[in-house]
Amino acid sequence: KLAAAVTQGMQQLGMAGGRFDVALHTQESPQSFGLESAEFLVAGHAGSTPRPLAKVASGGELSRIALAIAVTTSQLGEAGTLIFDEVDAGVGGAVAETVGRLMKQLGRDRQVLAVTHLPQVAACADHHFVVAKQAQGTGVRSEVRAVAGEGRVAEVARMLGGERLSGTSLAHAQEMLSVGAAPSPARKARKP
């Protein structure tokens, strides 16, 4: 059941045709974890044979598979906080929007912290923080500041189009934030 559910989740996350399997290996003697060990196997695309996850998945694929597993098992787990560091690596467009919506879905039952560079993901968050680093003497100083309202619109616009904000990028950012704030089931199809 887990393999089928995670495989289904992978299809939405830019891994169309991919497959997730769980192999159970019998131990020679009982272990503290039981009589079997579990190994996750993955095929990143159609036509490939599932192989050990740790050997074949890229960093971005690992993150997306972890997200698919987290979404699949979210009703079963008791973790109060989930942290995703660039779970959207290697994706964009509609897949990035799906990643954002899935994390928002997870956030209904627990706290979700996500590091992202994609406006599609950031627009789905309930709270938005900007992390900035700058050289200071011989070291680096990091600053974390919350953004809300017009500041958040400006930050999403910056993520969309760079440091130079235009009316178009600001309008697009405002639209993304209003759509990202809507609960997933109530979302309406947008006109092209």
CSV table of C-alpha atoms in Angstrom, one decimal:
chain,number,residue,atom,x,y,z
A,1,LYS,CA,0.0,0.0,0.0
A,2,LEU,CA,2.8,2.4,0.8
A,3,ALA,CA,4.6,1.7,-2.4
A,4,ALA,CA,1.5,2.3,-4.5
A,5,ALA,CA,0.6,5.5,-2.6
A,6,VAL,CA,4.1,7.0,-2.9
A,7,THR,CA,4.3,6.0,-6.6
A,8,GLN,CA,1.0,7.9,-7.1
A,9,GLY,CA,2.5,10.9,-5.3
A,10,MET,CA,5.6,10.9,-7.4
A,11,GLN,CA,3.5,11.3,-10.6
A,12,GLN,CA,2.4,14.8,-9.4
A,13,LEU,CA,6.0,15.8,-8.4
A,14,GLY,CA,7.7,15.8,-11.8
A,15,MET,CA,8.6,12.1,-11.7
A,16,ALA,CA,6.0,10.9,-14.2
A,17,GLY,CA,6.3,7.1,-14.9
A,18,GLY,CA,8.5,6.7,-11.8
A,19,ARG,CA,7.9,3.9,-9.3
A,20,PHE,CA,8.6,3.4,-5.6
A,21,ASP,CA,8.9,-0.1,-4.1
A,22,VAL,CA,9.7,-1.5,-0.7
A,23,ALA,CA,11.8,-4.6,-0.5
A,24,LEU,CA,11.7,-6.7,2.7
A,25,HIS,CA,14.9,-8.7,3.3
A,26,THR,CA,14.8,-11.6,5.8
A,27,GLN,CA,17.4,-11.4,8.5
A,28,GLU,CA,19.4,-14.4,9.5
A,29,SER,CA,18.5,-13.9,13.1
A,30,PRO,CA,16.1,-11.6,15.0
A,31,GLN,CA,17.2,-8.0,15.2
A,32,SER,CA,15.9,-5.2,17.4
A,33,PHE,CA,13.8,-4.0,14.4
A,34,GLY,CA,12.4,-7.4,13.7
A,35,LEU,CA,13.0,-10.4,11.4
A,36,GLU,CA,13.2,-8.3,8.2
A,37,SER,CA,14.9,-5.1,7.1
A,38,ALA,CA,13.2,-2.7,4.7
A,39,GLU,CA,14.9,-1.1,1.7
A,40,PHE,CA,13.3,1.6,-0.5
A,41,LEU,CA,13.8,1.2,-4.2
A,42,VAL,CA,13.0,3.8,-6.8
A,43,ALA,CA,12.8,4.1,-10.6
A,44,GLY,CA,12.9,7.8,-11.5
A,45,HIS,CA,11.2,7.4,-14.9
A,46,ALA,CA,9.2,4.9,-16.9
A,47,GLY,CA,11.1,1.9,-18.3
A,48,SER,CA,13.8,1.8,-15.6
A,49,THR,CA,14.1,-0.8,-13.0
A,50,PRO,CA,13.7,0.2,-9.3
A,51,ARG,CA,17.1,0.3,-7.6
A,52,PRO,CA,18.2,1.3,-4.0
A,53,LEU,CA,17.0,4.9,-3.4
A,54,ALA,CA,20.4,6.0,-1.9
A,55,LYS,CA,22.2,4.9,-5.0
A,56,VAL,CA,20.1,6.3,-7.8
A,57,ALA,CA,18.1,9.3,-6.6
A,58,SER,CA,19.5,12.8,-7.1
A,59,GLY,CA,19.1,15.4,-4.2
A,60,GLY,CA,16.0,16.9,-5.8
A,61,GLU,CA,14.5,13.4,-6.4
A,62,LEU,CA,15.2,12.5,-2.8
A,63,SER,CA,13.5,15.6,-1.6
A,64,ARG,CA,10.4,15.0,-3.7
A,65,ILE,CA,10.2,11.3,-2.8
A,66,ALA,CA,10.5,12.4,0.9
A,67,LEU,CA,7.6,14.8,0.3
A,68,ALA,CA,5.5,12.1,-1.3
A,69,ILE,CA,6.2,9.8,1.6
A,70,ALA,CA,5.4,12.5,4.1
A,71,VAL,CA,2.1,13.3,2.4
A,72,THR,CA,1.2,9.6,2.1
A,73,THR,CA,2.0,8.9,5.8
A,74,SER,CA,0.9,12.2,7.3
A,75,GLN,CA,-2.2,10.6,8.9
A,76,LEU,CA,-0.1,7.9,10.5
A,77,GLY,CA,2.9,9.9,11.7
A,78,GLU,CA,3.1,11.9,14.9
A,79,ALA,CA,5.9,14.3,14.0
A,80,GLY,CA,4.9,17.8,15.0
A,81,THR,CA,7.3,19.5,12.6
A,82,LEU,CA,8.5,18.6,9.1
A,83,ILE,CA,11.5,20.5,7.6
A,84,PHE,CA,12.1,20.5,3.8
A,85,ASP,CA,15.3,22.1,2.5
A,86,GLU,CA,14.8,22.9,-1.1
A,87,VAL,CA,12.4,20.1,-1.7
A,88,ASP,CA,11.6,21.9,-5.0
A,89,ALA,CA,15.1,21.5,-6.4
A,90,GLY,CA,15.0,20.7,-10.1
A,91,VAL,CA,11.4,21.5,-10.6
A,92,GLY,CA,9.4,24.6,-11.8
A,93,GLY,CA,6.1,25.7,-13.1
A,94,ALA,CA,3.1,23.5,-12.3
A,95,VAL,CA,5.2,20.9,-10.4
A,96,ALA,CA,6.5,23.7,-8.1
A,97,GLU,CA,2.9,24.8,-7.5
A,98,THR,CA,2.0,21.2,-6.7
A,99,VAL,CA,4.9,21.0,-4.2
A,100,GLY,CA,3.6,24.2,-2.5
A,101,ARG,CA,0.0,22.9,-2.3
A,102,LEU,CA,1.2,19.5,-0.9
A,103,MET,CA,3.2,21.3,1.8
A,104,LYS,CA,0.2,23.5,2.6
A,105,GLN,CA,-1.9,20.3,2.9
A,106,LEU,CA,0.7,18.9,5.3
A,107,GLY,CA,0.6,22.1,7.3
A,108,ARG,CA,-3.0,21.6,8.3
A,109,ASP,CA,-2.0,19.0,10.9
A,110,ARG,CA,1.6,20.0,11.8
A,111,GLN,CA,4.2,22.7,11.4
A,112,VAL,CA,6.0,22.7,8.0
A,113,LEU,CA,9.2,24.6,7.5
A,114,ALA,CA,10.5,24.9,3.9
A,115,VAL,CA,13.5,26.5,2.4
A,116,THR,CA,12.7,27.5,-1.2
A,117,HIS,CA,13.8,29.7,-4.0
A,118,LEU,CA,10.6,29.3,-6.0
A,119,PRO,CA,7.8,31.8,-5.8
A,120,GLN,CA,5.2,29.1,-6.5
A,121,VAL,CA,6.1,27.3,-3.3
A,122,ALA,CA,6.6,30.5,-1.2
A,123,ALA,CA,3.2,31.8,-2.2
A,124,CYS,CA,1.5,28.8,-0.6
A,125,ALA,CA,2.9,29.5,2.8
A,126,ASP,CA,1.0,30.9,5.8
A,127,HIS,CA,4.1,32.8,6.9
A,128,HIS,CA,7.1,34.0,4.9
A,129,PHE,CA,10.7,34.7,6.1
A,130,VAL,CA,13.6,36.0,4.1
A,131,VAL,CA,17.1,34.8,4.9
A,132,ALA,CA,19.9,37.1,3.8
A,133,LYS,CA,23.6,36.6,4.1
A,134,GLN,CA,26.3,39.2,3.9
A,135,ALA,CA,30.1,39.3,4.4
A,136,GLN,CA,31.0,41.0,7.7
A,137,GLY,CA,34.7,41.3,8.4
A,138,THR,CA,36.2,37.8,8.1
A,139,GLY,CA,32.8,36.0,8.5
A,140,VAL,CA,29.3,35.9,7.2
A,141,ARG,CA,26.3,37.4,8.9
A,142,SER,CA,22.9,35.8,8.4
A,143,GLU,CA,19.7,37.7,8.9
A,144,VAL,CA,16.1,36.3,9.1
A,145,ARG,CA,13.2,38.7,8.8
A,146,ALA,CA,9.5,38.1,8.5
A,147,VAL,CA,7.7,39.6,5.5
A,148,ALA,CA,4.0,40.3,5.3
A,149,GLY,CA,1.6,42.4,3.3
A,150,GLU,CA,3.2,44.6,0.6
A,151,GLY,CA,6.6,43.4,1.7
A,152,ARG,CA,5.7,39.8,1.0
A,153,VAL,CA,4.2,40.8,-2.4
A,154,ALA,CA,7.5,42.5,-3.2
A,155,GLU,CA,9.6,39.5,-2.1
A,156,VAL,CA,7.5,37.1,-4.3
A,157,ALA,CA,7.9,39.6,-7.1
A,158,ARG,CA,11.7,39.6,-6.6
A,159,MET,CA,11.7,35.8,-6.6
A,160,LEU,CA,9.8,36.0,-9.9
A,161,GLY,CA,11.8,38.6,-11.7
A,162,GLY,CA,14.9,39.6,-9.9
A,163,GLU,CA,15.9,42.7,-7.9
A,164,ARG,CA,14.2,45.1,-10.3
A,165,LEU,CA,10.5,45.1,-9.6
A,166,SER,CA,8.0,45.9,-12.3
A,167,GLY,CA,4.3,46.4,-12.3
A,168,THR,CA,3.9,43.1,-14.1
A,169,SER,CA,5.9,41.1,-11.5
A,170,LEU,CA,4.1,42.8,-8.6
A,171,ALA,CA,0.7,42.0,-10.1
A,172,HIS,CA,1.8,38.4,-10.8
A,173,ALA,CA,3.1,38.1,-7.2
A,174,GLN,CA,-0.2,39.4,-5.8
A,175,GLU,CA,-2.2,36.9,-7.9
A,176,MET,CA,0.1,34.0,-6.8
A,177,LEU,CA,-0.3,35.0,-3.2
A,178,SER,CA,-4.1,35.2,-3.4
A,179,VAL,CA,-4.3,31.8,-5.2
A,180,GLY,CA,-1.7,30.2,-2.8
A,181,ALA,CA,-3.7,31.4,0.2
A,182,ALA,CA,-6.8,29.6,-0.9
A,183,PRO,CA,-7.5,26.2,0.6
A,184,SER,CA,-6.5,23.5,-2.0
A,185,PRO,CA,-10.0,21.9,-2.4
A,186,ALA,CA,-11.6,25.2,-3.1
A,187,ARG,CA,-9.2,26.3,-5.8
A,188,LYS,CA,-10.7,27.2,-9.1
A,189,ALA,CA,-9.1,26.7,-12.5
A,190,ARG,CA,-7.3,29.8,-13.7
A,191,LYS,CA,-7.7,31.0,-17.3
A,192,PRO,CA,-4.5,30.9,-19.4
